[in-house]
Amino acid sequence: MRSKSDDLSMKEKTRRTLKPKSYTESIISSMTDALIVVNPDSTVRSVNKATLDLLDYKEDELISQPIKKIFLQGEEERILHKYFQKIMEQGAAYNIGLIFLAKDGKQIPVNFSGAVMWEGEKIISIVCVARDMRQVMANISDLENKDRDLEERSKDLIRMRRAMLHIMDDLKDAKDELERANKELQKIDQLKSDFVSTVSHELRTPLTVTREAISQVLDGVCGQTNKKQKQFLSMSIKGIDRLARLIDNLLDISKIEARKIKLKRELTDIVSLAKEVNSNFALAFQNKGLDTKYNFSKDKIELYVDKDRIAQVFVNLLSNTLKFTSAGYIEISVIDKENVVECAVSDTGIGIPDEELPKVFSKFEQFSLEFESVKKGTGLGLAISKGIVELHRGKIWVESKLGQGTKISFTLPKYSPKRLFKEYITNGMAEAIKEGSSLSIIIFKVKNYDALQEKLGQDKIASIVHNLEQLIKTNLRRKADISIKDTRSILVALPGTDKKGAWSTAERLKSSLDDYLSKEGLAKEIEVDLIVASFPEDANTKEGLLNKVQL
């Protein structure tokens, strides 16, 4: 193994043996650029290895040969002569673009520089260095191509931008035109709704007066009438009643389309409601020999709905089944599902053709016209039913086979009392902001509810809270005011009422509740707290208002 002193000795020997001449030759040999030494007579004196590799010559094929041998003939030869003259006169020339000619005739672009070598006052040679520019030129060409591509893409982008601007202008014009058309349609639709509403209201009063007058004649108030007269008077009353129903339907569809119907939700047993509505049809079904079937998943299914409006849906559906079913049965179902309650009315009637099904819930649609014996209605019942169900955020659909029967189903979403109350507040806030009015909330909360439930029993305390809610409902003086019962509290919303008015109402209602508890002998056991918050006095957002009353 060599020591450090051995390594130093070796390096010293190498330095000493590397004479100046061999050192210079080693540098020239290792150059990557071509080095050519030219005699004053323009013949090649010497070349390095890089020159031979570049031009594919052997050294003896170039030495003493005219320098022009390795340059392209013609114009290139003239340029070479010009620059050699320049080198001779000025002593050097740099970065000259020339073309080398390889042995196989291949043209090689080079960057050529030369300088005169002197010996005293005499020029002994010209030292030339040439760098192969093919890769550089290829890179330049590639960059130029990319530059052209970028320029073309830039032009494309400019063209696309201009096209997009034109498209956007066209879209804006189309949007403006659609908005104008939509506003015009809304205006026409509003005029139509207003017309229907006005005409319907104007017809109601004379119809009521006419019916009352005919009823008095029919009852003999104005004197005796014979059998034939009574028959005609009864027909007149039936016609007036049918016209009154048509007017009511027109008013309903007009309000639904104008979004003027406000639901009055209350906790309702849908099963009892369905039975109650069906009982009004029992005699008519019996007269046609139709059986009635029930399919209820539970004996009692409670939902927060507008009881009168959902009853109206059942009435419309049962009216249709009665009209289009001549034999078999009618089935009413109410099924409690996870997030909704699904209701349905099905029959074994004449059914609806497949091509007519998409139009079932459209206004003024009449189906099964080939059955001349079927009495036609106004064609508004299902459209109204669809509007009512959708106002409840539910869905309605139809299934039918011609000659086999029809089933119309609808769903009603389940609402917790607090969720329903929050929906009322959201809508009430939007209305208050739109009209620049107020909205107030009152919360009546039974204190120590859990302890009272343990002491009095769940049914007893639940009954007391229910009675308190009914008492509040009875004492609310305006139709727009609502109350909703939660397990241990009663939530009251007062649209259009400021904080001062809300406190006045709250104190009046609280006094009624205290009187009730006192009469029931519960004043010492049950205490009711109240919280009042108003928009915009206490909060200017829905969240802020609900936070004020701890909801």
Coordinates of C-alpha atoms in Angstrom, one line a residue:
M1 CA 0.0 0.0 0.0
R2 CA 1.4 3.4 -1.1
S3 CA 2.1 6.1 1.4
K4 CA 1.2 9.7 1.1
S5 CA 4.8 10.5 0.5
D6 CA 4.8 8.0 -2.4
D7 CA 1.8 9.8 -4.0
L8 CA 3.6 13.2 -3.8
S9 CA 6.7 11.7 -5.3
M10 CA 4.7 10.4 -8.3
K11 CA 3.0 13.7 -8.9
E12 CA 6.4 15.5 -8.8
K13 CA 7.8 13.0 -11.3
T14 CA 4.8 13.5 -13.6
R15 CA 5.2 17.3 -13.5
R16 CA 8.9 17.1 -14.3
T17 CA 8.4 14.7 -17.2
L18 CA 5.5 16.8 -18.8
K19 CA 7.6 19.1 -21.0
P20 CA 6.1 22.3 -22.3
K21 CA 5.7 21.0 -25.9
S22 CA 3.9 17.8 -24.9
Y23 CA 1.8 19.9 -22.5
T24 CA 0.7 22.2 -25.3
E25 CA 0.0 19.3 -27.6
S26 CA -2.1 17.6 -24.9
I27 CA -4.2 20.8 -24.6
I28 CA -4.7 21.1 -28.4
S29 CA -5.6 17.4 -28.6
S30 CA -8.2 17.6 -25.9
M31 CA -10.0 20.7 -27.4
T32 CA -13.5 20.0 -28.6
D33 CA -13.4 22.9 -31.1
A34 CA -11.5 22.5 -34.4
L35 CA -8.0 24.0 -34.4
I36 CA -6.3 24.7 -37.8
V37 CA -2.9 26.3 -38.2
V38 CA -2.5 27.8 -41.7
N39 CA 0.7 28.8 -43.4
P40 CA 1.1 32.3 -44.9
D41 CA 0.6 30.7 -48.4
S42 CA -2.8 29.5 -47.2
T43 CA -1.9 25.8 -46.9
V44 CA -2.6 23.7 -43.8
R45 CA 0.2 23.5 -41.4
S46 CA -1.4 21.4 -38.6
V47 CA -4.8 20.4 -37.3
N48 CA -6.1 18.9 -34.0
K49 CA -8.0 15.7 -33.5
A50 CA -11.4 17.6 -33.3
T51 CA -10.8 18.9 -36.8
L52 CA -10.2 15.4 -38.2
D53 CA -13.3 14.1 -36.4
L54 CA -15.4 16.9 -37.6
L55 CA -14.4 16.7 -41.3
D56 CA -13.7 12.9 -41.4
Y57 CA -10.2 13.4 -42.8
K58 CA -6.9 11.8 -41.9
E59 CA -4.1 14.1 -40.9
D60 CA -2.0 13.5 -44.0
E61 CA -5.0 14.2 -46.2
L62 CA -5.0 17.8 -44.9
I63 CA -1.5 18.8 -44.1
S64 CA 0.1 21.0 -46.8
Q65 CA -3.3 21.1 -48.6
P66 CA -4.9 24.5 -49.5
I67 CA -7.1 25.7 -46.7
K68 CA -9.9 26.2 -49.2
K69 CA -10.2 22.4 -49.6
I70 CA -12.2 22.3 -46.4
F71 CA -14.5 25.2 -47.3
L72 CA -17.5 25.3 -49.6
Q73 CA -16.5 26.4 -53.1
G74 CA -17.8 29.6 -54.7
E75 CA -19.2 32.3 -52.5
E76 CA -17.8 30.7 -49.3
E77 CA -14.3 30.7 -50.9
R78 CA -14.6 34.4 -51.6
I79 CA -15.7 35.1 -48.0
L80 CA -12.8 33.1 -46.7
H81 CA -10.3 35.0 -48.8
K82 CA -11.9 38.3 -47.6
Y83 CA -11.5 37.3 -43.9
F84 CA -8.0 36.0 -44.3
Q85 CA -7.1 39.4 -45.7
K86 CA -8.7 41.0 -42.7
I87 CA -6.8 38.7 -40.3
M88 CA -3.6 39.6 -42.0
E89 CA -4.3 43.3 -41.9
Q90 CA -5.8 43.6 -38.4
G91 CA -4.1 40.7 -36.7
A92 CA -7.4 38.8 -35.8
A93 CA -11.0 38.3 -36.7
Y94 CA -13.7 36.8 -34.7
N95 CA -17.1 35.0 -34.9
I96 CA -17.2 34.6 -38.7
G97 CA -20.0 32.4 -40.0
L98 CA -18.6 30.0 -42.6
I99 CA -19.4 26.6 -44.0
F100 CA -16.9 23.7 -43.7
L101 CA -17.0 21.0 -46.4
A102 CA -16.4 17.5 -44.9
K103 CA -14.7 14.7 -46.9
D104 CA -18.1 13.2 -47.8
G105 CA -19.3 16.5 -49.1
K106 CA -21.4 17.2 -46.0
Q107 CA -21.8 21.0 -45.3
I108 CA -21.1 21.9 -41.7
P109 CA -21.8 25.5 -40.4
V110 CA -19.1 26.8 -38.1
N111 CA -18.3 29.8 -36.1
F112 CA -14.8 30.7 -37.3
S113 CA -12.1 32.9 -35.6
G114 CA -8.5 33.5 -36.5
A115 CA -5.4 35.3 -35.3
V116 CA -1.9 35.9 -36.7
M117 CA 1.1 34.2 -35.1
W118 CA 4.3 36.4 -35.4
E119 CA 7.9 35.6 -35.2
G120 CA 9.6 39.0 -34.8
E121 CA 8.3 41.1 -37.7
K122 CA 7.4 38.1 -39.7
I123 CA 4.0 36.3 -40.0
I124 CA 4.7 32.6 -39.6
S125 CA 1.1 31.3 -39.5
I126 CA -2.6 32.0 -38.8
V127 CA -4.2 30.1 -36.0
C128 CA -7.9 29.3 -36.7
V129 CA -10.5 28.0 -34.3
A130 CA -13.9 26.7 -35.6
R131 CA -16.9 25.6 -33.5
D132 CA -19.5 23.3 -34.9
M133 CA -22.7 25.3 -35.0
R134 CA -25.1 22.5 -36.1
Q135 CA -26.5 21.9 -32.6
V136 CA -26.6 25.6 -31.9
M137 CA -28.4 26.2 -35.2
A138 CA -30.7 23.3 -34.6
N139 CA -31.6 24.8 -31.2
I140 CA -32.1 28.2 -32.8
S141 CA -34.3 26.7 -35.5
D142 CA -36.2 24.8 -32.8
L143 CA -36.7 28.1 -30.8
E144 CA -37.7 29.9 -34.0
N145 CA -40.2 27.2 -34.7
K146 CA -41.5 27.4 -31.2
D147 CA -41.6 31.1 -31.4
R148 CA -43.6 30.8 -34.6
D149 CA -45.9 28.3 -32.9
L150 CA -46.3 30.6 -29.9
E151 CA -47.0 33.5 -32.2
E152 CA -49.6 31.5 -34.1
R153 CA -51.1 30.3 -30.9
S154 CA -51.2 33.9 -29.6
K155 CA -53.0 34.9 -32.8
D156 CA -55.4 32.0 -32.3
L157 CA -56.0 33.1 -28.7
I158 CA -56.6 36.6 -29.9
R159 CA -59.0 35.3 -32.5
M160 CA -60.7 33.1 -29.9
R161 CA -60.9 36.0 -27.5
R162 CA -62.5 38.2 -30.1
A163 CA -64.9 35.3 -31.0
M164 CA -65.7 34.8 -27.3
L165 CA -66.4 38.5 -26.9
H166 CA -68.8 38.4 -29.9
I167 CA -70.4 35.3 -28.4
M168 CA -70.7 37.0 -25.0
D169 CA -72.2 40.0 -26.6
D170 CA -74.7 37.8 -28.4
L171 CA -75.4 35.9 -25.2
K172 CA -75.9 39.2 -23.4
D173 CA -78.3 40.4 -26.1
A174 CA -80.1 37.0 -25.9
K175 CA -80.2 37.2 -22.1
D176 CA -81.6 40.7 -22.2
E177 CA -84.2 39.7 -24.8
L178 CA -85.2 36.6 -22.7
E179 CA -85.5 38.8 -19.6
R180 CA -87.6 41.3 -21.4
A181 CA -89.8 38.4 -22.8
N182 CA -89.9 36.8 -19.3
K183 CA -91.0 40.1 -17.7
E184 CA -93.6 40.5 -20.4
L185 CA -94.8 36.9 -19.8
Q186 CA -94.9 37.5 -16.0
K187 CA -96.8 40.7 -16.6
I188 CA -99.3 38.8 -18.8
D189 CA -99.5 35.9 -16.3
Q190 CA -100.1 38.4 -13.4
L191 CA -102.8 40.1 -15.5
K192 CA -104.4 36.8 -16.1
S193 CA -104.2 35.8 -12.5
D194 CA -105.6 39.2 -11.4
F195 CA -108.4 38.9 -14.0
V196 CA -109.3 35.4 -12.8
S197 CA -109.2 36.5 -9.2
T198 CA -111.2 39.6 -9.8
V199 CA -113.8 37.9 -11.9
S200 CA -114.1 35.0 -9.4
H201 CA -114.6 37.4 -6.5
E202 CA -117.1 39.4 -8.5
L203 CA -119.1 36.2 -9.4
R204 CA -119.1 34.9 -5.8
T205 CA -121.4 37.6 -4.4
P206 CA -124.2 37.4 -7.0
L207 CA -124.0 33.6 -6.9
T208 CA -124.4 33.6 -3.1
V209 CA -127.4 36.0 -3.3
T210 CA -129.0 33.9 -6.1
R211 CA -128.5 30.6 -4.3
E212 CA -130.0 32.1 -1.1
A213 CA -133.0 33.4 -3.0
I214 CA -133.7 30.1 -4.8
S215 CA -133.3 28.2 -1.5
Q216 CA -136.0 30.4 0.1
V217 CA -138.3 29.8 -2.8
L218 CA -137.6 26.1 -2.6
D219 CA -138.2 26.1 1.2
G220 CA -141.6 27.7 0.6
V221 CA -140.7 31.0 2.3
C222 CA -142.2 32.9 -0.7
G223 CA -145.2 30.7 -1.1
Q224 CA -146.0 27.1 -2.1
T225 CA -144.3 25.5 -5.1
N226 CA -145.3 22.4 -7.0
K227 CA -143.3 19.3 -7.6
K228 CA -142.0 20.4 -11.1
Q229 CA -141.0 23.8 -9.8
K230 CA -139.1 22.2 -6.9
Q231 CA -137.3 20.0 -9.4
F232 CA -136.2 22.9 -11.5
L233 CA -135.2 24.9 -8.4
S234 CA -133.1 22.0 -7.1
M235 CA -131.4 21.7 -10.5
S236 CA -130.6 25.5 -10.3
I237 CA -129.0 25.1 -6.8
K238 CA -126.9 22.2 -8.1
G239 CA -125.8 24.3 -11.0
I240 CA -124.9 27.2 -8.7
D241 CA -123.0 24.9 -6.4
R242 CA -121.0 23.5 -9.3
L243 CA -120.3 27.0 -10.5
A244 CA -119.2 28.0 -7.0
R245 CA -116.8 25.1 -6.9
L246 CA -115.4 26.1 -10.3
I247 CA -114.9 29.6 -9.0
D248 CA -113.2 28.3 -5.8
N249 CA -110.9 26.1 -8.0
L250 CA -110.0 29.1 -10.3
L251 CA -109.2 31.2 -7.2
D252 CA -107.0 28.4 -5.8
I253 CA -105.0 27.8 -8.9
S254 CA -104.6 31.5 -9.4
K255 CA -103.2 31.8 -5.8
I256 CA -101.0 28.8 -6.2
E257 CA -99.5 30.2 -9.4
A258 CA -99.0 33.6 -7.8
R259 CA -97.5 32.0 -4.7
K260 CA -100.1 33.8 -2.6
I261 CA -101.2 30.7 -0.6
K262 CA -99.7 30.7 2.9
L263 CA -99.9 27.4 4.7
K264 CA -101.2 27.2 8.2
R265 CA -99.4 24.1 9.4
E266 CA -100.6 22.3 12.5
L267 CA -99.9 18.9 14.0
T268 CA -102.4 16.7 12.1
D269 CA -103.2 13.0 12.3
I270 CA -103.1 12.1 8.5
V271 CA -104.8 8.8 9.1
S272 CA -107.8 10.4 10.9
L273 CA -107.9 13.1 8.2
A274 CA -108.0 10.5 5.4
K275 CA -110.8 8.6 7.1
E276 CA -112.7 11.8 7.8
V277 CA -112.6 12.9 4.1
N278 CA -113.5 9.4 2.9
S279 CA -116.6 9.4 5.2
N280 CA -118.0 12.2 3.1
F281 CA -117.8 10.0 0.0
A282 CA -119.1 6.8 1.8
L283 CA -122.7 7.1 0.5
A284 CA -121.6 7.9 -3.1
F285 CA -119.3 4.9 -3.1
Q286 CA -122.0 2.7 -1.7
N287 CA -124.5 3.9 -4.3
K288 CA -122.0 2.8 -7.1
G289 CA -121.4 -0.5 -5.4
L290 CA -117.7 0.3 -4.7
D291 CA -115.8 -1.1 -1.7
T292 CA -113.5 1.0 0.3
K293 CA -110.2 -0.3 1.6
Y294 CA -107.7 1.2 4.0
N295 CA -103.9 0.6 4.2
F296 CA -102.4 2.4 7.2
S297 CA -99.0 1.5 8.5
K298 CA -100.0 2.9 11.9
D299 CA -103.2 3.8 13.6
K300 CA -102.0 7.4 14.1
I301 CA -99.5 9.3 11.9
E302 CA -99.0 12.9 12.9
L303 CA -97.4 15.6 10.6
Y304 CA -97.2 19.3 10.6
V305 CA -99.4 20.2 7.6
D306 CA -102.1 22.6 6.5
K307 CA -105.0 20.4 7.5
D308 CA -107.6 22.0 5.3
R309 CA -105.3 22.0 2.2
I310 CA -104.3 18.3 2.6
A311 CA -108.0 17.5 3.1
Q312 CA -108.6 19.3 -0.2
V313 CA -106.0 17.0 -1.9
F314 CA -107.8 13.9 -0.6
V315 CA -111.1 15.3 -1.8
N316 CA -109.8 15.9 -5.3
L317 CA -108.3 12.5 -5.5
L318 CA -111.4 10.7 -4.2
S319 CA -113.6 12.8 -6.5
N320 CA -111.6 11.5 -9.5
T321 CA -111.8 7.9 -8.3
L322 CA -115.6 8.2 -7.9
K323 CA -115.9 9.7 -11.3
F324 CA -113.8 7.2 -13.2
T325 CA -114.5 4.0 -11.3
S326 CA -117.7 2.0 -12.0
A327 CA -116.9 -1.3 -10.3
G328 CA -114.4 -2.8 -7.9
Y329 CA -112.9 -0.9 -5.1
I330 CA -111.1 2.3 -3.9
E331 CA -108.1 2.1 -1.6
I332 CA -106.7 4.9 0.6
S333 CA -103.2 4.3 2.0
V334 CA -101.0 6.3 4.5
I335 CA -97.6 4.8 5.0
D336 CA -95.1 6.1 7.6
K337 CA -91.6 6.1 6.0
E338 CA -88.2 7.3 7.3
N339 CA -88.3 11.0 6.2
V340 CA -91.7 11.3 4.7
V341 CA -95.3 10.0 4.9
E342 CA -96.5 8.5 1.6
C343 CA -100.2 8.8 0.9
A344 CA -102.1 7.3 -2.0
V345 CA -105.6 6.9 -3.5
S346 CA -105.9 4.0 -5.9
D347 CA -108.9 2.5 -7.8
T348 CA -110.0 -0.2 -10.3
G349 CA -111.4 2.4 -12.7
I350 CA -110.9 3.0 -16.4
G351 CA -107.3 4.1 -16.1
I352 CA -105.4 6.7 -18.2
P353 CA -103.6 6.1 -21.5
D354 CA -99.8 6.1 -21.4
E355 CA -99.5 9.0 -23.7
E356 CA -101.7 11.1 -21.4
L357 CA -99.8 10.4 -18.2
P358 CA -97.3 13.3 -18.6
K359 CA -100.3 15.8 -18.7
V360 CA -102.2 14.5 -15.7
F361 CA -101.3 17.4 -13.5
S362 CA -101.7 20.1 -16.1
K363 CA -104.5 22.7 -15.9
F364 CA -107.8 22.1 -17.7
E365 CA -106.8 18.6 -18.9
Q366 CA -109.6 16.1 -19.6
F367 CA -108.9 12.4 -20.1
S368 CA -110.7 9.3 -21.3
L369 CA -112.8 11.3 -23.7
E370 CA -113.8 8.0 -25.4
F371 CA -115.9 7.1 -22.4
E372 CA -118.9 9.4 -23.1
S373 CA -120.7 8.2 -20.0
V374 CA -118.0 9.8 -17.7
K375 CA -119.0 13.2 -16.4
K376 CA -116.3 15.7 -17.1
G377 CA -115.0 18.1 -14.5
T378 CA -113.1 21.4 -14.6
G379 CA -109.7 19.8 -15.1
L380 CA -108.2 21.8 -12.2
G381 CA -108.4 19.3 -9.3
L382 CA -105.1 17.5 -9.9
A383 CA -103.3 20.7 -10.8
I384 CA -104.4 22.2 -7.5
S385 CA -103.4 19.0 -5.7
K386 CA -100.0 19.2 -7.2
G387 CA -99.6 22.8 -6.1
I388 CA -100.7 22.1 -2.6
V389 CA -98.3 19.1 -2.2
E390 CA -95.4 21.1 -3.6
L391 CA -96.1 23.9 -1.2
H392 CA -95.6 21.4 1.5
R393 CA -92.3 20.5 -0.2
G394 CA -93.6 17.1 -1.1
K395 CA -93.9 15.2 -4.4
I396 CA -96.9 13.8 -6.3
W397 CA -97.0 11.2 -9.1
V398 CA -99.4 8.9 -11.0
E399 CA -99.3 5.3 -12.0
S400 CA -102.0 4.0 -14.3
K401 CA -102.9 1.2 -16.8
L402 CA -105.7 1.7 -19.3
G403 CA -108.6 -0.5 -18.3
Q404 CA -107.0 -1.6 -15.0
G405 CA -107.1 1.5 -12.7
T406 CA -105.1 4.4 -11.4
K407 CA -103.0 5.1 -8.4
I408 CA -102.0 8.7 -7.4
S409 CA -99.4 9.0 -4.7
F410 CA -98.0 11.9 -2.8
T411 CA -95.4 12.4 -0.1
L412 CA -95.3 14.9 2.8
P413 CA -92.0 15.5 4.5
K414 CA -91.6 15.1 8.2
Y415 CA -90.9 18.3 10.1
S416 CA -89.8 18.7 13.7
P417 CA -91.5 21.6 15.5
K418 CA -88.2 23.6 15.6
R419 CA -87.4 23.0 11.9
L420 CA -90.9 24.1 10.9
F421 CA -90.7 27.1 13.1
K422 CA -87.3 28.0 11.6
E423 CA -88.9 27.8 8.1
Y424 CA -91.6 30.2 9.2
I425 CA -89.0 32.6 10.5
T426 CA -87.0 32.3 7.3
N427 CA -90.0 33.1 5.2
G428 CA -91.2 35.8 7.7
M429 CA -87.8 37.5 7.6
A430 CA -87.8 37.6 3.8
E431 CA -91.2 39.1 3.8
A432 CA -90.3 41.6 6.5
I433 CA -87.2 42.7 4.6
K434 CA -89.1 43.0 1.4
E435 CA -91.9 45.1 2.9
G436 CA -89.7 47.0 5.4
S437 CA -91.7 45.7 8.3
S438 CA -91.0 43.9 11.6
L439 CA -91.1 40.2 12.8
S440 CA -91.2 39.1 16.4
I441 CA -90.8 35.8 18.2
I442 CA -92.2 34.7 21.5
I443 CA -91.1 31.5 23.3
F444 CA -93.2 30.1 26.2
K445 CA -91.1 27.5 28.0
V446 CA -92.3 25.2 30.8
K447 CA -89.6 25.4 33.5
N448 CA -88.3 22.1 35.1
Y449 CA -90.1 20.1 32.5
D450 CA -88.1 16.8 33.2
A451 CA -88.8 17.0 36.9
L452 CA -92.5 17.7 36.2
Q453 CA -92.7 14.8 33.8
E454 CA -91.3 12.5 36.4
K455 CA -93.7 13.8 39.0
L456 CA -96.9 14.1 37.0
G457 CA -96.3 11.5 34.3
Q458 CA -95.6 11.9 30.6
D459 CA -99.2 11.9 29.4
K460 CA -100.3 14.5 32.0
I461 CA -97.5 17.0 31.3
A462 CA -97.9 16.5 27.5
S463 CA -101.7 17.2 27.9
I464 CA -101.0 20.4 29.9
V465 CA -98.6 21.7 27.2
H466 CA -101.1 20.9 24.5
N467 CA -103.8 22.8 26.4
L468 CA -101.5 25.8 26.8
E469 CA -100.8 25.8 23.1
Q470 CA -104.6 25.7 22.3
L471 CA -105.1 28.5 24.7
I472 CA -102.4 30.6 22.9
K473 CA -104.0 29.8 19.5
T474 CA -107.4 30.9 20.7
N475 CA -105.9 34.2 22.0
L476 CA -103.9 35.1 18.9
R477 CA -105.9 37.8 17.3
R478 CA -104.5 38.0 13.8
K479 CA -104.7 35.4 11.1
A480 CA -101.0 35.8 10.2
D481 CA -99.9 34.9 13.7
I482 CA -98.9 31.3 14.2
S483 CA -98.0 29.0 17.2
I484 CA -96.2 25.6 17.2
K485 CA -95.9 23.3 20.1
D486 CA -92.6 21.6 20.9
T487 CA -92.2 19.0 23.6
R488 CA -91.6 21.6 26.4
S489 CA -92.3 24.9 24.8
I490 CA -94.7 26.8 22.5
L491 CA -93.2 28.9 19.7
V492 CA -95.1 32.0 18.5
A493 CA -94.3 34.0 15.4
L494 CA -95.8 37.5 14.9
P495 CA -95.3 38.9 11.4
G496 CA -95.5 42.7 11.1
T497 CA -95.2 43.1 14.9
D498 CA -92.4 45.3 16.5
K499 CA -90.9 44.6 19.9
K500 CA -93.3 46.8 21.8
G501 CA -96.3 45.1 20.2
A502 CA -94.7 41.7 20.8
W503 CA -94.2 42.4 24.5
S504 CA -97.8 43.5 24.8
T505 CA -99.0 40.3 23.1
A506 CA -96.6 38.2 25.2
E507 CA -97.9 39.6 28.5
R508 CA -101.5 39.2 27.5
L509 CA -100.9 35.5 26.5
K510 CA -98.8 34.9 29.7
S511 CA -101.7 36.2 31.8
S512 CA -104.1 33.8 30.1
L513 CA -101.7 30.9 30.7
D514 CA -101.3 31.8 34.4
D515 CA -105.1 32.0 34.8
Y516 CA -105.5 28.6 33.2
L517 CA -102.8 27.0 35.5
S518 CA -104.4 28.7 38.5
K519 CA -107.9 27.3 37.7
E520 CA -106.4 23.9 37.2
G521 CA -104.6 24.1 40.6
L522 CA -101.2 23.9 38.9
A523 CA -99.9 27.4 39.5
K524 CA -97.6 26.3 42.2
E525 CA -96.2 23.3 40.3
I526 CA -95.9 24.7 36.8
E527 CA -94.2 27.9 35.9
V528 CA -93.9 29.3 32.3
D529 CA -91.0 31.5 31.2
L530 CA -91.1 33.7 28.2
I531 CA -88.5 35.1 25.8
V532 CA -89.2 37.9 23.2
A533 CA -87.0 38.8 20.3
S534 CA -87.7 41.1 17.3
F535 CA -86.4 42.0 13.9
P536 CA -84.8 44.4 13.3
E537 CA -84.5 45.7 16.9
D538 CA -82.7 42.7 18.4
A539 CA -81.2 41.1 15.3
N540 CA -81.0 41.7 11.6
T541 CA -80.5 38.1 10.4
K542 CA -82.5 34.9 10.9
E543 CA -79.6 33.3 12.8
G544 CA -79.3 36.2 15.1
L545 CA -83.0 36.3 15.8
L546 CA -83.1 32.5 16.5
N547 CA -80.0 32.8 18.8
K548 CA -81.8 35.5 20.8
V549 CA -84.6 33.0 21.7
Q550 CA -82.1 30.1 22.1
L551 CA -83.3 28.1 19.2

